[in-house]
Amino acid sequence: MYRRILVPTDGTELASRAIDLALGLATLARGTLIAVHAGAPPFLLAPEVGFGAPLQDAWVREREQLAHDGLSYVRRCAGEAGVACQTILVRNDAPWQAIIDTARDQACDLIVMASHGRGGLARRLIGSETAKVLTHSAIPVLVVR
Amino acid sequence: MYSYKRILVPTDGSDVSAFAEQAAVDFARAHGSEIVTLSVAKPYPAYAAAEASMAVDPGLDDQALRDWAERNVRRVAAAAAAAGVPCTTLTVFSHSASDAILDAVTEQQCDLIFMGSHGRRGLSRLLAGSETQNVLAYAQVPVMVMRPPDKSGHRPRP
């Protein structure tokens, strides 16, 4: 039984099936769900480039909203299912690295993630972040289409 | 809630797959699932030439491959029996292990695949095996990918 289950969310509905499965496994094991969103660092252009400021603000707000929506969706689902849940927002350029690091720091024993995320290129066989997590993870990864 | 009634466990007899097999048996016991284990015997590509030269009896090698696949699935069946998990064994001849695995998922109505991060050919721990990648790309059911601890017994930093 997996008791500390990490589920990365990119804030889109692509993660919802993985969230469902993770919740199911956590329910059976009376485990804890740990949701992580890897947000990009809070800069788009170099901060000293003043003319980018309005664009920058809008972009940061949009990203914050995405992260917030994704994590609160997991918290709500876990609440409805009666599963203990923790949500974590990490700032990292490389989402896969954030996922691997969080899994280690939180002593997780399973990662449940979608085969594709927001990254686009739907025709690609498997999402690039998922492929990197598979490559670097020392714990099992449940890949969900 | 998604239920895990039948778990497909492909095996190639390697240590990597042994690790996934044991994890699958533990998972099946915890979730009350059945195991369907599959070993794919790949015919040697050299057959055509060998047959033409009449140098060897291809039937003999066929039998050796079949025995090898049988041994692999029997190992899983033994682990399942020890844990009291129902187990079905399958062996097939196919040039593509991933195709055989995907066919088995449909035919055996499995709802989960448990497999190692790389197979017998896996050289680098930095790449998921090609068969695993194909299964990940086309499987309609969730796939649990297991990476075994290093040979030294040391688990790489996650």
XYZ file of C-alpha atoms in Angstrom:
303
model
C 0.000 0.000 0.000
C 1.211 3.441 -0.851
C 0.632 5.881 1.984
C 2.215 9.124 0.846
C 1.126 9.756 -2.689
C 2.444 12.685 -4.672
C 0.255 14.072 -7.417
C 1.617 16.918 -9.534
C -0.951 19.267 -10.998
C -0.301 21.735 -13.776
C -3.536 23.558 -13.028
C -5.324 22.169 -16.088
C -7.871 19.406 -16.329
C -5.222 17.149 -17.857
C -4.266 16.263 -14.292
C -7.775 15.331 -13.186
C -7.645 11.625 -14.010
C -4.345 11.272 -12.147
C -5.907 13.096 -9.194
C -8.851 10.654 -9.236
C -6.586 7.610 -9.214
C -4.321 9.070 -6.537
C -7.349 9.782 -4.348
C -8.613 6.234 -4.833
C -5.286 4.736 -3.783
C -4.972 7.115 -0.821
C -8.497 6.256 0.322
C -7.805 2.505 0.283
C -4.526 2.923 2.152
C -5.826 5.657 4.482
C -2.855 7.581 3.186
C -2.042 11.193 2.538
C -2.251 12.975 -0.774
C 0.462 15.514 -1.474
C -0.365 17.822 -4.354
C 2.425 19.844 -5.876
C 2.378 22.591 -8.458
C 5.652 23.638 -9.975
C 5.237 27.305 -10.724
C 7.709 29.124 -12.897
C 9.993 31.608 -11.114
C 8.289 34.997 -10.806
C 10.015 36.660 -13.709
C 9.361 36.573 -17.395
C 11.832 39.161 -18.573
C 14.797 40.441 -16.671
C 13.269 42.686 -13.964
C 15.500 45.579 -14.969
C 13.822 45.686 -18.381
C 11.233 48.241 -17.334
C 9.170 48.253 -20.502
C 8.094 44.642 -19.897
C 6.405 45.484 -16.614
C 2.709 45.523 -17.637
C 3.079 42.276 -19.549
C 5.074 40.816 -16.681
C 2.383 41.627 -14.115
C -0.375 40.073 -16.181
C 1.695 36.966 -16.765
C 2.572 36.525 -13.109
C -1.066 36.969 -12.096
C -2.206 34.401 -14.598
C 0.368 31.890 -13.406
C -0.529 32.477 -9.758
C -4.171 31.898 -10.589
C -3.399 28.659 -12.431
C -1.359 27.348 -9.506
C -3.977 28.365 -6.995
C -6.824 26.810 -8.996
C -4.955 23.541 -9.504
C -4.033 23.099 -5.864
C -7.382 24.137 -4.460
C -9.111 21.698 -6.828
C -7.084 18.834 -5.327
C -7.751 20.077 -1.797
C -11.474 20.185 -2.505
C -11.548 16.680 -4.042
C -9.568 15.280 -1.098
C -11.901 16.996 1.346
C -14.917 15.419 -0.341
C -13.272 11.986 -0.250
C -12.144 12.420 3.346
C -8.474 11.999 2.454
C -5.723 13.884 4.259
C -4.165 16.324 1.829
C -1.246 18.696 1.702
C -0.670 21.185 -1.076
C 2.701 22.578 -2.013
C 3.644 25.335 -4.431
C 7.225 25.160 -5.621
C 9.062 27.642 -7.782
C 11.200 25.877 -10.283
C 11.971 26.315 -13.938
C 11.984 22.573 -14.412
C 8.723 21.017 -13.213
C 10.176 17.488 -13.285
C 12.935 18.561 -10.888
C 10.384 20.131 -8.555
C 8.346 16.912 -8.601
C 11.347 14.689 -7.865
C 12.600 17.029 -5.105
C 9.201 17.263 -3.457
C 8.765 13.476 -3.575
C 12.070 13.141 -1.734
C 11.493 15.945 0.796
C 8.006 14.702 1.613
C 9.123 11.054 1.811
C 6.522 10.019 -0.756
C 6.307 6.388 -1.850
C 4.408 6.874 -5.111
C 3.978 9.504 -7.813
C 0.752 9.490 -9.834
C 0.911 11.685 -12.903
C -0.645 12.270 -16.297
C 1.215 11.063 -19.360
C 0.802 14.514 -20.905
C 0.575 17.954 -19.395
C 0.046 21.480 -20.544
C 3.226 21.377 -22.608
C 1.399 20.797 -25.854
C 2.587 18.632 -28.708
C -0.228 16.203 -28.066
C 1.077 13.901 -30.756
C 4.237 13.270 -28.793
C 4.119 9.775 -27.341
C 4.691 10.872 -23.795
C 4.994 14.285 -22.204
C 8.513 15.579 -21.675
C 8.121 16.255 -17.948
C 6.619 12.808 -17.407
C 9.489 11.206 -19.304
C 12.025 13.034 -17.131
C 10.246 12.093 -13.920
C 10.262 8.441 -15.058
C 13.949 8.701 -15.765
C 14.946 10.197 -12.440
C 12.431 8.877 -9.931
C 13.580 6.258 -7.429
C 9.999 5.575 -6.370
C 7.264 4.010 -8.518
C 5.436 6.266 -10.953
C 1.857 5.519 -11.963
C 1.377 7.025 -15.417
C -2.201 7.833 -16.336
C -3.397 8.694 -19.829
C -13.550 4.763 -7.789
C -11.187 3.088 -10.246
C -10.858 -0.589 -9.365
C -7.870 -2.800 -9.969
C -9.392 -6.196 -10.714
C -6.834 -7.641 -13.112
C -3.234 -6.527 -13.164
C -1.046 -7.378 -16.134
C 2.530 -8.186 -15.149
C 4.839 -8.638 -18.141
C 8.015 -10.493 -17.268
C 11.292 -11.160 -19.055
C 12.906 -13.006 -16.184
C 15.317 -10.155 -15.416
C 16.070 -8.695 -11.992
C 14.307 -5.489 -12.979
C 11.152 -7.361 -13.764
C 11.511 -9.467 -10.595
C 11.301 -6.233 -8.618
C 8.158 -5.146 -10.459
C 6.673 -8.647 -10.086
C 7.010 -8.612 -6.317
C 5.576 -5.090 -6.091
C 2.650 -6.184 -8.271
C 1.949 -9.192 -6.049
C 1.992 -6.972 -2.945
C -0.302 -4.477 -4.645
C -2.688 -7.243 -5.798
C -2.895 -8.681 -2.308
C -3.642 -5.251 -0.798
C -6.299 -4.449 -3.396
C -7.832 -7.905 -3.837
C -6.797 -8.085 -7.504
C -5.911 -10.964 -9.781
C -2.647 -11.146 -11.680
C -2.248 -11.964 -15.340
C 1.398 -12.522 -16.136
C 2.802 -12.556 -19.637
C 6.163 -13.489 -21.061
C 6.925 -12.692 -24.678
C 9.274 -14.990 -26.552
C 10.937 -13.114 -29.387
C 11.888 -15.359 -32.280
C 15.497 -14.810 -33.318
C 15.779 -12.818 -36.513
C 18.517 -15.195 -37.687
C 16.007 -17.963 -38.246
C 15.465 -17.394 -41.917
C 19.145 -17.710 -42.650
C 19.570 -20.648 -40.340
C 16.702 -22.500 -41.933
C 18.024 -21.897 -45.391
C 21.379 -23.367 -44.495
C 19.763 -26.240 -42.610
C 22.468 -25.642 -40.049
C 20.239 -25.915 -37.034
C 16.828 -27.225 -36.282
C 14.773 -24.077 -35.716
C 12.139 -26.095 -33.894
C 14.665 -26.839 -31.200
C 15.311 -23.150 -30.534
C 11.595 -22.508 -30.589
C 11.216 -24.984 -27.801
C 14.053 -23.359 -25.824
C 12.372 -19.955 -26.123
C 9.057 -21.399 -25.092
C 10.662 -22.988 -22.043
C 12.331 -19.707 -21.160
C 9.007 -17.844 -21.313
C 7.361 -20.602 -19.278
C 10.037 -20.294 -16.600
C 9.475 -16.523 -16.402
C 5.742 -16.758 -15.880
C 6.126 -19.644 -13.430
C 8.292 -17.406 -11.246
C 5.467 -14.859 -11.064
C 2.869 -17.568 -10.479
C 4.958 -18.890 -7.576
C 5.221 -15.429 -5.988
C 1.472 -14.917 -6.445
C 0.660 -18.328 -4.975
C 2.843 -17.571 -1.958
C 0.790 -14.426 -1.361
C -2.542 -16.136 -2.047
C -3.175 -14.031 -5.155
C -4.978 -15.673 -8.119
C -2.727 -15.738 -11.173
C -3.144 -16.531 -14.868
C -0.033 -17.227 -16.932
C 0.398 -16.465 -20.628
C 3.262 -16.952 -23.027
C 3.245 -15.720 -26.593
C 5.583 -15.572 -29.564
C 5.904 -12.046 -30.886
C 8.491 -9.823 -32.486
C 7.253 -6.897 -30.428
C 6.925 -7.281 -26.686
C 5.014 -4.017 -26.380
C 2.418 -5.074 -28.979
C 1.951 -8.381 -27.187
C 1.532 -6.544 -23.882
C -1.019 -4.114 -25.325
C -2.961 -6.988 -26.945
C -3.000 -8.851 -23.641
C -4.425 -5.816 -21.838
C -7.429 -5.856 -24.188
C -7.897 -9.619 -24.397
C -7.516 -10.209 -20.686
C -9.433 -7.065 -19.722
C -6.710 -5.806 -17.426
C -7.066 -2.436 -15.734
C -3.468 -1.840 -14.676
C -0.001 -2.750 -15.959
C 2.922 -3.180 -13.587
C 6.295 -3.119 -15.273
C 9.971 -2.406 -14.777
C 11.462 0.846 -16.001
C 13.605 -1.107 -18.435
C 13.908 -4.684 -19.564
C 16.670 -7.122 -20.120
C 18.284 -4.915 -22.715
C 18.221 -1.860 -20.476
C 21.707 -0.486 -20.322
C 21.341 2.959 -18.946
C 19.396 3.900 -15.885
C 18.901 7.231 -17.597
C 16.409 5.988 -20.138
C 13.179 4.132 -19.771
C 13.350 0.950 -21.847
C 11.967 1.142 -25.367
C 9.286 -1.478 -24.747
C 8.217 0.382 -21.613
C 8.034 3.613 -23.597
C 5.861 1.999 -26.268
C 3.521 0.606 -23.641
C 3.334 4.017 -21.948
C 2.552 5.689 -25.242
C -0.289 3.415 -26.276
C -1.756 1.799 -23.159
C -5.344 2.778 -22.448
C -4.968 1.762 -18.790
C -2.673 3.220 -16.105
C 0.898 1.904 -16.041
C 2.906 1.527 -12.840
C 6.586 1.949 -13.680
C 8.982 0.472 -11.128
C 12.690 1.215 -10.941
C 14.558 -1.356 -8.891
C 17.275 -0.335 -6.424
C 20.797 -0.259 -7.872
C 22.809 -3.460 -7.830
C 24.753 -2.122 -4.863
C 21.467 -2.001 -2.989
C 21.740 1.769 -2.999
C 18.628 3.648 -4.045
C 19.442 6.577 -6.279
C 18.411 9.960 -4.932
C 14.869 10.435 -6.085
